[in-house]
């Protein structure tokens, strides 16, 4: 593990800057939880940790100062960032999603060329976009869903046509390391997009089992689903529940109740609320684990998306079995049995949900499977060591590492000129009208 000295040992404290797309909201989204995991990881290793973002302060954001993490607002298309980062000279800069690398990567490299640049991809945005386009086409052709696994070759052909894919891959090549939460996405990148494996690190959610015992089957009731409604897959999932899945569950269980939680519900979401149908829109949940711990089943019928799903790991932590699709469960459980059922049609999802809801033995086995997956796939201690080892290797071999990444050198040499010069043009324009 790399040694980052404490302030009592030396005044030369290692500094890390994390440039966030948004301010972290761990109770609103899996991305917010993921970011807090990384912030706590670095903070516990005695860094001076600074979280910087050009985003507006949000309603549900975490107060980072409470965790001894500095906060800094930064501006897009402004050389004030150059002066700020040059004065700091951080040892590591971590970009939250490829858009932040595009905006600030070239500035950081100019001012701090020896700084390690890490990209936290969250998930492959281009993969999610392709799958959304596939679903739209399937629905247009009167097919209920498009949930079959796609061959990597087919995904590669469709993704490579997208501008967002080229931008995303360019950011990955430009960085020294990209953190990937999905082994499926790593396979796609290495086998079809020819990304060198040494540029990627499999680092899913870093989790710990809850210290409190899980609520028993007998003391739980109702179905629940949860997810930020600004995330398109969550809205689509809710709509599918409303239109197809929930009516079938109510036919099998007339008294069934579904409680739907999620931050930032638009009017189109709240308009779906119908207590007479047992369909309850609850809005933002202050604590997702508490909500899941009181429910008997988590419903997560996702029809498109990428990465891994925070709602499903939260359900495992809460000891709550889940019903999801093959796409929802993608890359989440290695070869361990799923803690619930994986089904891909409205009929099979409804049948599996009711069967699991009514079977104490099947329910308990599913809950136990979730605990096994958390321990073996999301073990915080093991994953922290994996990240520490990767950083140690970069610190010791950065020049060699970069010289072996010719594509990255080429992309950094050209510095994605359109983005750079557009930013400089915007800055000059803004000064003219100040």
Short mmCIF file of C-alpha atoms in Angstrom, two decimals:
data_model
loop_
_atom_site.label_atom_id
_atom_site.label_comp_id
_atom_site.label_asym_id
_atom_site.label_seq_id
_atom_site.Cartn_x
_atom_site.Cartn_y
_atom_site.Cartn_z
CA UNK A 1 0.00 0.00 0.00
CA UNK A 2 1.41 3.44 -0.84
CA UNK A 3 2.44 5.49 2.14
CA UNK A 4 0.87 8.91 2.41
CA UNK A 5 2.46 10.53 5.46
CA UNK A 6 0.40 12.07 8.22
CA UNK A 7 0.77 15.75 9.04
CA UNK A 8 2.50 14.87 12.30
CA UNK A 9 5.30 13.28 10.25
CA UNK A 10 5.81 15.98 7.64
CA UNK A 11 4.22 19.16 6.27
CA UNK A 12 4.49 17.80 2.74
CA UNK A 13 1.04 16.13 2.81
CA UNK A 14 -0.03 14.25 -0.33
CA UNK A 15 -3.01 15.95 -1.96
CA UNK A 16 -5.74 14.49 -4.11
CA UNK A 17 -8.25 16.53 -6.06
CA UNK A 18 -11.51 14.91 -7.13
CA UNK A 19 -13.37 16.80 -9.83
CA UNK A 20 -17.05 15.94 -9.60
CA UNK A 21 -19.74 16.12 -12.24
CA UNK A 22 -22.19 16.86 -9.42
CA UNK A 23 -21.94 17.23 -5.66
CA UNK A 24 -22.26 13.80 -4.03
CA UNK A 25 -25.75 12.75 -2.93
CA UNK A 26 -25.30 9.27 -1.41
CA UNK A 27 -28.96 9.05 -0.43
CA UNK A 28 -30.15 9.93 -3.93
CA UNK A 29 -28.13 7.75 -6.30
CA UNK A 30 -25.66 4.90 -6.58
CA UNK A 31 -23.22 7.34 -8.20
CA UNK A 32 -23.37 9.50 -5.07
CA UNK A 33 -22.72 6.50 -2.83
CA UNK A 34 -19.85 5.39 -5.03
CA UNK A 35 -18.24 8.81 -4.85
CA UNK A 36 -18.49 8.87 -1.05
CA UNK A 37 -16.82 5.45 -0.92
CA UNK A 38 -13.88 6.82 -2.90
CA UNK A 39 -13.73 10.01 -0.83
CA UNK A 40 -13.65 8.05 2.42
CA UNK A 41 -11.03 5.69 1.00
CA UNK A 42 -8.64 8.52 0.20
CA UNK A 43 -9.47 10.48 3.33
CA UNK A 44 -8.66 7.52 5.59
CA UNK A 45 -5.22 7.32 4.03
CA UNK A 46 -4.24 10.74 5.31
CA UNK A 47 -4.49 12.65 2.06
CA UNK A 48 -5.55 16.20 1.88
CA UNK A 49 -8.71 15.51 -0.07
CA UNK A 50 -10.39 18.29 -2.06
CA UNK A 51 -13.66 17.77 -3.89
CA UNK A 52 -14.18 20.36 -6.63
CA UNK A 53 -17.17 20.75 -8.91
CA UNK A 54 -18.62 23.27 -11.37
CA UNK A 55 -22.16 22.11 -10.49
CA UNK A 56 -24.69 24.08 -8.48
CA UNK A 57 -25.05 23.08 -4.84
CA UNK A 58 -27.87 20.55 -4.59
CA UNK A 59 -30.64 20.00 -2.09
CA UNK A 60 -29.63 16.53 -0.88
CA UNK A 61 -25.85 16.86 -1.15
CA UNK A 62 -23.48 15.50 1.46
CA UNK A 63 -21.75 18.12 3.59
CA UNK A 64 -18.19 17.03 2.89
CA UNK A 65 -16.64 19.31 5.48
CA UNK A 66 -18.23 17.09 8.13
CA UNK A 67 -15.91 14.32 6.91
CA UNK A 68 -12.83 16.57 6.85
CA UNK A 69 -12.97 16.84 3.06
CA UNK A 70 -12.43 20.27 1.54
CA UNK A 71 -14.96 21.69 -0.92
CA UNK A 72 -14.14 23.93 -3.85
CA UNK A 73 -16.39 25.43 -6.51
CA UNK A 74 -14.69 25.70 -9.89
CA UNK A 75 -15.70 27.31 -13.18
CA UNK A 76 -15.99 25.79 -16.63
CA UNK A 77 -14.02 27.40 -19.46
CA UNK A 78 -12.01 29.57 -17.12
CA UNK A 79 -8.26 29.83 -16.50
CA UNK A 80 -8.93 30.38 -12.80
CA UNK A 81 -8.85 26.57 -12.56
CA UNK A 82 -5.33 26.57 -14.04
CA UNK A 83 -4.03 28.93 -11.36
CA UNK A 84 -5.78 26.99 -8.60
CA UNK A 85 -4.51 23.53 -9.62
CA UNK A 86 -1.00 24.85 -10.33
CA UNK A 87 -0.76 26.18 -6.78
CA UNK A 88 -2.00 22.91 -5.28
CA UNK A 89 0.21 20.56 -7.34
CA UNK A 90 -1.79 17.48 -6.29
CA UNK A 91 -0.30 14.02 -6.49
CA UNK A 92 -3.52 12.57 -7.90
CA UNK A 93 -6.47 14.04 -9.78
CA UNK A 94 -9.57 11.88 -10.10
CA UNK A 95 -12.23 12.77 -12.68
CA UNK A 96 -15.83 11.85 -11.95
CA UNK A 97 -17.06 10.67 -15.37
CA UNK A 98 -15.47 11.34 -18.73
CA UNK A 99 -17.10 14.76 -19.17
CA UNK A 100 -14.98 16.16 -16.34
CA UNK A 101 -11.82 14.75 -17.90
CA UNK A 102 -12.73 16.50 -21.16
CA UNK A 103 -13.25 19.82 -19.41
CA UNK A 104 -10.35 19.81 -16.96
CA UNK A 105 -7.92 17.07 -17.99
CA UNK A 106 -5.92 19.17 -20.44
CA UNK A 107 -5.75 22.04 -17.97
CA UNK A 108 -4.52 19.75 -15.21
CA UNK A 109 -1.90 18.17 -17.43
CA UNK A 110 -0.51 21.55 -18.47
CA UNK A 111 -0.13 22.69 -14.87
CA UNK A 112 0.71 19.34 -13.19
CA UNK A 113 2.25 17.03 -15.82
CA UNK A 114 3.52 14.49 -13.28
CA UNK A 115 0.18 14.17 -11.51
CA UNK A 116 -1.53 10.77 -11.73
CA UNK A 117 -4.83 11.08 -13.62
CA UNK A 118 -7.58 8.63 -12.68
CA UNK A 119 -11.01 8.38 -14.29
CA UNK A 120 -13.97 7.00 -12.37
CA UNK A 121 -16.23 5.95 -15.22
CA UNK A 122 -19.29 5.14 -13.01
CA UNK A 123 -20.52 3.08 -15.99
CA UNK A 124 -20.10 3.18 -19.74
CA UNK A 125 -22.43 5.96 -20.84
CA UNK A 126 -22.23 4.86 -24.47
CA UNK A 127 -23.32 1.32 -23.56
CA UNK A 128 -26.35 2.67 -21.72
CA UNK A 129 -27.22 4.92 -24.67
CA UNK A 130 -27.04 2.05 -27.17
CA UNK A 131 -29.26 -0.10 -25.00
CA UNK A 132 -31.77 2.72 -24.67
CA UNK A 133 -31.88 3.07 -28.45
CA UNK A 134 -32.39 -0.68 -28.77
CA UNK A 135 -35.30 -0.59 -26.34
CA UNK A 136 -36.95 2.31 -28.17
CA UNK A 137 -36.70 0.39 -31.42
CA UNK A 138 -38.14 -2.74 -29.82
CA UNK A 139 -41.10 -0.83 -28.39
CA UNK A 140 -41.64 0.89 -31.72
CA UNK A 141 -41.92 -2.55 -33.30
CA UNK A 142 -44.53 -3.55 -30.69
CA UNK A 143 -42.16 -5.81 -28.80
CA UNK A 144 -42.66 -5.50 -25.05
CA UNK A 145 -38.99 -5.58 -24.23
CA UNK A 146 -35.50 -6.03 -25.59
CA UNK A 147 -33.78 -7.73 -22.69
CA UNK A 148 -31.83 -10.46 -24.38
CA UNK A 149 -28.08 -10.34 -23.92
CA UNK A 150 -26.35 -8.76 -26.89
CA UNK A 151 -23.14 -10.21 -28.17
CA UNK A 152 -20.18 -7.94 -27.49
CA UNK A 153 -19.49 -7.77 -31.21
CA UNK A 154 -22.97 -6.37 -31.86
CA UNK A 155 -22.66 -3.85 -29.04
CA UNK A 156 -19.24 -2.80 -30.29
CA UNK A 157 -20.53 -2.12 -33.79
CA UNK A 158 -23.39 0.02 -32.50
CA UNK A 159 -21.44 1.83 -29.80
CA UNK A 160 -18.53 2.72 -32.07
CA UNK A 161 -20.85 4.77 -34.26
CA UNK A 162 -21.76 7.10 -31.40
CA UNK A 163 -19.95 10.36 -30.74
CA UNK A 164 -20.30 9.78 -27.00
CA UNK A 165 -18.46 6.47 -27.34
CA UNK A 166 -15.49 8.05 -29.09
CA UNK A 167 -15.34 10.77 -26.44
CA UNK A 168 -15.60 8.25 -23.63
CA UNK A 169 -12.88 5.97 -25.04
CA UNK A 170 -10.60 8.94 -25.67
CA UNK A 171 -10.87 9.96 -22.01
CA UNK A 172 -10.05 6.40 -20.90
CA UNK A 173 -6.93 6.32 -23.09
CA UNK A 174 -5.79 9.74 -21.88
CA UNK A 175 -5.94 8.78 -18.21
CA UNK A 176 -3.38 6.67 -16.37
CA UNK A 177 -6.08 4.48 -14.85
CA UNK A 178 -9.86 4.10 -15.20
CA UNK A 179 -11.94 2.58 -12.43
CA UNK A 180 -14.55 0.15 -13.78
CA UNK A 181 -17.41 -1.24 -11.72
CA UNK A 182 -18.47 -3.90 -14.26
CA UNK A 183 -16.43 -6.85 -15.49
CA UNK A 184 -18.74 -7.02 -18.52
CA UNK A 185 -17.74 -3.49 -19.49
CA UNK A 186 -14.07 -4.34 -18.96
CA UNK A 187 -14.44 -7.29 -21.33
CA UNK A 188 -16.10 -5.05 -23.90
CA UNK A 189 -13.31 -2.47 -23.66
CA UNK A 190 -10.35 -4.85 -23.73
CA UNK A 191 -11.57 -7.40 -26.28
CA UNK A 192 -13.38 -5.15 -28.75
CA UNK A 193 -12.09 -1.60 -28.25
CA UNK A 194 -8.50 -2.77 -27.64
CA UNK A 195 -8.05 -0.86 -24.40
CA UNK A 196 -4.87 -2.15 -22.68
CA UNK A 197 -5.84 -4.04 -19.49
CA UNK A 198 -3.28 -2.06 -17.48
CA UNK A 199 -5.36 1.08 -18.04
CA UNK A 200 -8.37 -0.45 -16.27
CA UNK A 201 -9.04 -1.50 -12.68
CA UNK A 202 -12.09 -3.50 -11.67
CA UNK A 203 -13.35 -1.64 -8.62
CA UNK A 204 -17.06 -2.21 -7.87
CA UNK A 205 -18.84 -0.74 -4.85
CA UNK A 206 -16.75 -1.04 -1.67
CA UNK A 207 -19.21 -2.26 0.95
CA UNK A 208 -19.39 -3.64 4.47
CA UNK A 209 -22.07 -5.90 5.93
CA UNK A 210 -24.47 -4.11 8.28
CA UNK A 211 -23.74 -4.60 11.95
CA UNK A 212 -27.42 -4.97 12.82
CA UNK A 213 -29.31 -8.20 12.08
CA UNK A 214 -31.63 -8.22 9.08
CA UNK A 215 -35.36 -7.91 9.69
CA UNK A 216 -37.10 -11.28 9.55
CA UNK A 217 -39.52 -12.44 6.87
CA UNK A 218 -42.49 -12.25 9.26
CA UNK A 219 -41.75 -8.64 10.21
CA UNK A 220 -41.64 -7.36 6.63
CA UNK A 221 -44.37 -6.42 4.21
CA UNK A 222 -44.95 -4.96 0.76
CA UNK A 223 -42.88 -4.59 -2.39
CA UNK A 224 -40.50 -1.69 -2.87
CA UNK A 225 -38.43 -0.16 -5.63
CA UNK A 226 -36.02 2.75 -5.41
CA UNK A 227 -33.96 4.90 -7.77
CA UNK A 228 -33.17 8.48 -8.77
CA UNK A 229 -35.76 9.61 -11.32
CA UNK A 230 -33.24 11.78 -13.17
CA UNK A 231 -31.73 8.47 -14.29
CA UNK A 232 -33.67 7.37 -17.38
CA UNK A 233 -33.56 3.58 -16.69
CA UNK A 234 -35.35 4.15 -13.36
CA UNK A 235 -38.18 6.07 -14.98
CA UNK A 236 -38.57 3.42 -17.67
CA UNK A 237 -38.62 0.70 -15.00
CA UNK A 238 -41.35 2.52 -13.06
CA UNK A 239 -43.41 2.94 -16.22
CA UNK A 240 -43.06 -0.76 -17.06
CA UNK A 241 -44.18 -1.64 -13.53
CA UNK A 242 -47.21 0.62 -13.81
CA UNK A 243 -48.33 -0.45 -17.27
CA UNK A 244 -47.54 -4.17 -17.35
CA UNK A 245 -46.01 -5.81 -14.29
CA UNK A 246 -47.97 -4.41 -11.36
CA UNK A 247 -51.42 -5.17 -12.82
CA UNK A 248 -50.34 -8.82 -13.19
CA UNK A 249 -49.08 -8.91 -9.58
CA UNK A 250 -52.37 -7.46 -8.36
CA UNK A 251 -54.27 -10.14 -10.25
CA UNK A 252 -52.30 -12.76 -8.32
CA UNK A 253 -52.25 -10.79 -5.03
CA UNK A 254 -55.19 -8.33 -4.91
CA UNK A 255 -53.97 -6.73 -1.68
CA UNK A 256 -50.36 -6.26 -2.80
CA UNK A 257 -48.77 -2.86 -2.17
CA UNK A 258 -45.82 -1.31 -4.03
CA UNK A 259 -43.92 1.66 -2.59
CA UNK A 260 -41.72 3.55 -5.05
CA UNK A 261 -38.95 5.80 -3.74
CA UNK A 262 -36.56 8.02 -5.64
CA UNK A 263 -35.06 11.49 -5.63
CA UNK A 264 -36.31 14.22 -7.97
CA UNK A 265 -39.62 12.72 -9.15
CA UNK A 266 -41.10 14.83 -11.96
CA UNK A 267 -44.82 15.40 -12.33
CA UNK A 268 -45.06 12.52 -14.80
CA UNK A 269 -43.83 10.29 -11.96
CA UNK A 270 -46.07 11.60 -9.19
CA UNK A 271 -49.05 11.40 -11.55
CA UNK A 272 -48.67 7.60 -11.44
CA UNK A 273 -49.54 7.51 -7.75
CA UNK A 274 -52.70 5.44 -7.22
CA UNK A 275 -53.29 4.05 -3.69
CA UNK A 276 -56.41 2.20 -4.87
CA UNK A 277 -54.15 0.13 -7.12
CA UNK A 278 -51.58 -0.27 -4.34
CA UNK A 279 -49.17 1.85 -6.38
CA UNK A 280 -47.58 4.45 -4.09
CA UNK A 281 -45.09 7.11 -5.25
CA UNK A 282 -43.15 8.10 -2.13
CA UNK A 283 -40.38 10.34 -3.47
CA UNK A 284 -36.97 10.79 -1.89
CA UNK A 285 -35.88 8.33 0.81
CA UNK A 286 -33.64 9.70 3.52
CA UNK A 287 -32.15 6.25 4.07
CA UNK A 288 -32.47 3.59 1.36
CA UNK A 289 -31.31 0.75 3.61
CA UNK A 290 -34.03 1.52 6.17
CA UNK A 291 -36.67 1.58 3.43
CA UNK A 292 -35.48 -1.73 1.98
CA UNK A 293 -35.14 -3.36 5.41
CA UNK A 294 -38.87 -3.05 6.09
CA UNK A 295 -39.93 -4.42 2.66
CA UNK A 296 -40.21 -8.08 1.76
CA UNK A 297 -39.23 -7.84 -1.93
CA UNK A 298 -37.29 -5.31 -4.01
CA UNK A 299 -38.62 -5.03 -7.57
CA UNK A 300 -36.09 -3.75 -10.10
CA UNK A 301 -37.23 -4.58 -13.65
CA UNK A 302 -34.61 -2.68 -15.64
CA UNK A 303 -34.90 -2.75 -19.43
CA UNK A 304 -31.73 -0.82 -20.26
CA UNK A 305 -28.70 0.55 -18.47
CA UNK A 306 -25.05 -0.14 -17.76
CA UNK A 307 -22.70 -0.65 -14.85
CA UNK A 308 -23.96 -2.25 -11.66
CA UNK A 309 -27.02 -1.27 -9.67
CA UNK A 310 -26.82 0.38 -6.27
CA UNK A 311 -30.44 -0.43 -5.46
CA UNK A 312 -29.63 -4.13 -5.78
CA UNK A 313 -26.52 -4.05 -3.58
CA UNK A 314 -28.51 -1.99 -1.05
CA UNK A 315 -31.16 -4.72 -1.11
CA UNK A 316 -28.49 -7.33 -0.42
CA UNK A 317 -27.14 -5.29 2.49
CA UNK A 318 -30.68 -4.99 3.88
CA UNK A 319 -31.27 -8.73 3.52
CA UNK A 320 -34.05 -8.07 1.01
CA UNK A 321 -34.44 -10.47 -1.93
CA UNK A 322 -34.85 -8.87 -5.34
CA UNK A 323 -36.56 -9.57 -8.63
CA UNK A 324 -34.70 -8.10 -11.59
CA UNK A 325 -33.85 -8.72 -15.24
CA UNK A 326 -30.76 -10.28 -16.76
CA UNK A 327 -29.60 -6.78 -17.63
CA UNK A 328 -30.24 -5.57 -14.07
CA UNK A 329 -28.16 -8.42 -12.64
CA UNK A 330 -25.38 -8.04 -15.21
CA UNK A 331 -21.88 -8.31 -13.70
CA UNK A 332 -23.23 -8.13 -10.15
CA UNK A 333 -22.91 -11.58 -8.61
CA UNK A 334 -19.98 -13.36 -10.28
CA UNK A 335 -21.03 -17.04 -10.31
CA UNK A 336 -22.94 -16.93 -7.04
CA UNK A 337 -26.72 -17.64 -7.00
CA UNK A 338 -28.83 -14.50 -7.36
CA UNK A 339 -30.57 -13.35 -4.15
CA UNK A 340 -34.04 -13.68 -5.63
CA UNK A 341 -35.06 -14.25 -9.24
CA UNK A 342 -33.91 -13.05 -12.68
CA UNK A 343 -36.74 -12.83 -15.20
CA UNK A 344 -37.19 -10.92 -18.46
CA UNK A 345 -40.91 -10.70 -19.18
CA UNK A 346 -43.77 -9.00 -17.33
CA UNK A 347 -45.54 -12.33 -16.79
CA UNK A 348 -42.50 -14.14 -15.39
CA UNK A 349 -41.49 -11.18 -13.21
CA UNK A 350 -44.96 -11.00 -11.68
CA UNK A 351 -45.16 -14.75 -11.04
CA UNK A 352 -41.68 -14.89 -9.50
CA UNK A 353 -42.40 -11.86 -7.30
CA UNK A 354 -45.58 -13.34 -5.84
CA UNK A 355 -44.02 -16.78 -5.32
CA UNK A 356 -41.02 -15.32 -3.50
CA UNK A 357 -43.22 -13.01 -1.44
CA UNK A 358 -45.23 -15.98 -0.10
CA UNK A 359 -42.43 -18.51 0.48
CA UNK A 360 -40.47 -18.06 3.78
CA UNK A 361 -37.92 -20.77 2.91
CA UNK A 362 -37.23 -19.51 -0.59
CA UNK A 363 -37.13 -15.95 0.73
CA UNK A 364 -34.56 -16.78 3.43
CA UNK A 365 -32.29 -18.61 1.00
CA UNK A 366 -32.37 -15.58 -1.31
CA UNK A 367 -31.52 -13.24 1.57
CA UNK A 368 -28.58 -15.49 2.53
CA UNK A 369 -27.35 -15.47 -1.06
CA UNK A 370 -27.21 -11.67 -0.94
CA UNK A 371 -24.94 -11.71 2.11
CA UNK A 372 -22.58 -14.13 0.34
CA UNK A 373 -22.37 -11.86 -2.72
CA UNK A 374 -21.63 -8.77 -0.61
CA UNK A 375 -18.83 -10.60 1.19
CA UNK A 376 -17.23 -12.08 -1.93
CA UNK A 377 -17.85 -9.44 -4.61
CA UNK A 378 -18.00 -6.11 -2.75
CA UNK A 379 -15.65 -6.63 0.18
CA UNK A 380 -14.48 -3.16 1.17
CA UNK A 381 -11.19 -4.32 2.68
CA UNK A 382 -10.16 -6.43 -0.31
CA UNK A 383 -11.16 -3.78 -2.85
CA UNK A 384 -9.35 -1.06 -0.90
CA UNK A 385 -6.20 -3.13 -1.09
CA UNK A 386 -6.73 -3.59 -4.83
CA UNK A 387 -6.94 0.17 -5.35
CA UNK A 388 -3.95 0.80 -3.08
CA UNK A 389 -1.84 -1.67 -5.04
CA UNK A 390 -2.76 -0.04 -8.35
CA UNK A 391 -1.86 3.43 -7.06
CA UNK A 392 1.42 2.13 -5.65
CA UNK A 393 2.32 0.68 -9.04
CA UNK A 394 1.54 3.98 -10.77
CA UNK A 395 3.59 5.96 -8.27
CA UNK A 396 6.60 3.72 -8.87
CA UNK A 397 6.32 3.32 -12.65
CA UNK A 398 4.45 6.30 -14.06
CA UNK A 399 6.87 7.12 -16.89
CA UNK A 400 7.00 3.51 -18.09
CA UNK A 401 3.26 3.17 -17.74
CA UNK A 402 2.66 6.21 -19.93
CA UNK A 403 5.27 5.27 -22.53
CA UNK A 404 3.48 1.94 -23.01
CA UNK A 405 0.24 3.76 -23.82
CA UNK A 406 0.98 5.21 -27.24
CA UNK A 407 -2.66 5.91 -28.06
CA UNK A 408 -2.95 7.90 -24.84
CA UNK A 409 0.20 9.86 -25.71
CA UNK A 410 -1.20 10.65 -29.13
CA UNK A 411 -4.54 11.82 -27.74
CA UNK A 412 -2.86 13.94 -25.09
CA UNK A 413 -0.55 15.45 -27.70
CA UNK A 414 -3.53 16.62 -29.75
CA UNK A 415 -5.28 17.58 -26.50
CA UNK A 416 -8.74 17.05 -28.03
CA UNK A 417 -8.22 20.43 -29.70
CA UNK A 418 -11.86 21.24 -30.34
CA UNK A 419 -12.67 21.06 -26.61
CA UNK A 420 -9.58 23.01 -25.63
CA UNK A 421 -9.98 25.82 -28.12
CA UNK A 422 -13.72 26.04 -27.62
CA UNK A 423 -13.09 26.51 -23.90
CA UNK A 424 -10.53 29.22 -24.59
CA UNK A 425 -12.88 30.93 -27.06
CA UNK A 426 -15.70 30.91 -24.48
CA UNK A 427 -13.38 32.33 -21.84
CA UNK A 428 -12.23 35.15 -24.16
CA UNK A 429 -15.85 35.88 -25.12
CA UNK A 430 -16.89 36.04 -21.46
CA UNK A 431 -14.08 38.48 -20.67
CA UNK A 432 -15.12 40.71 -23.56
CA UNK A 433 -18.60 41.14 -22.13
CA UNK A 434 -17.62 41.43 -18.44
#
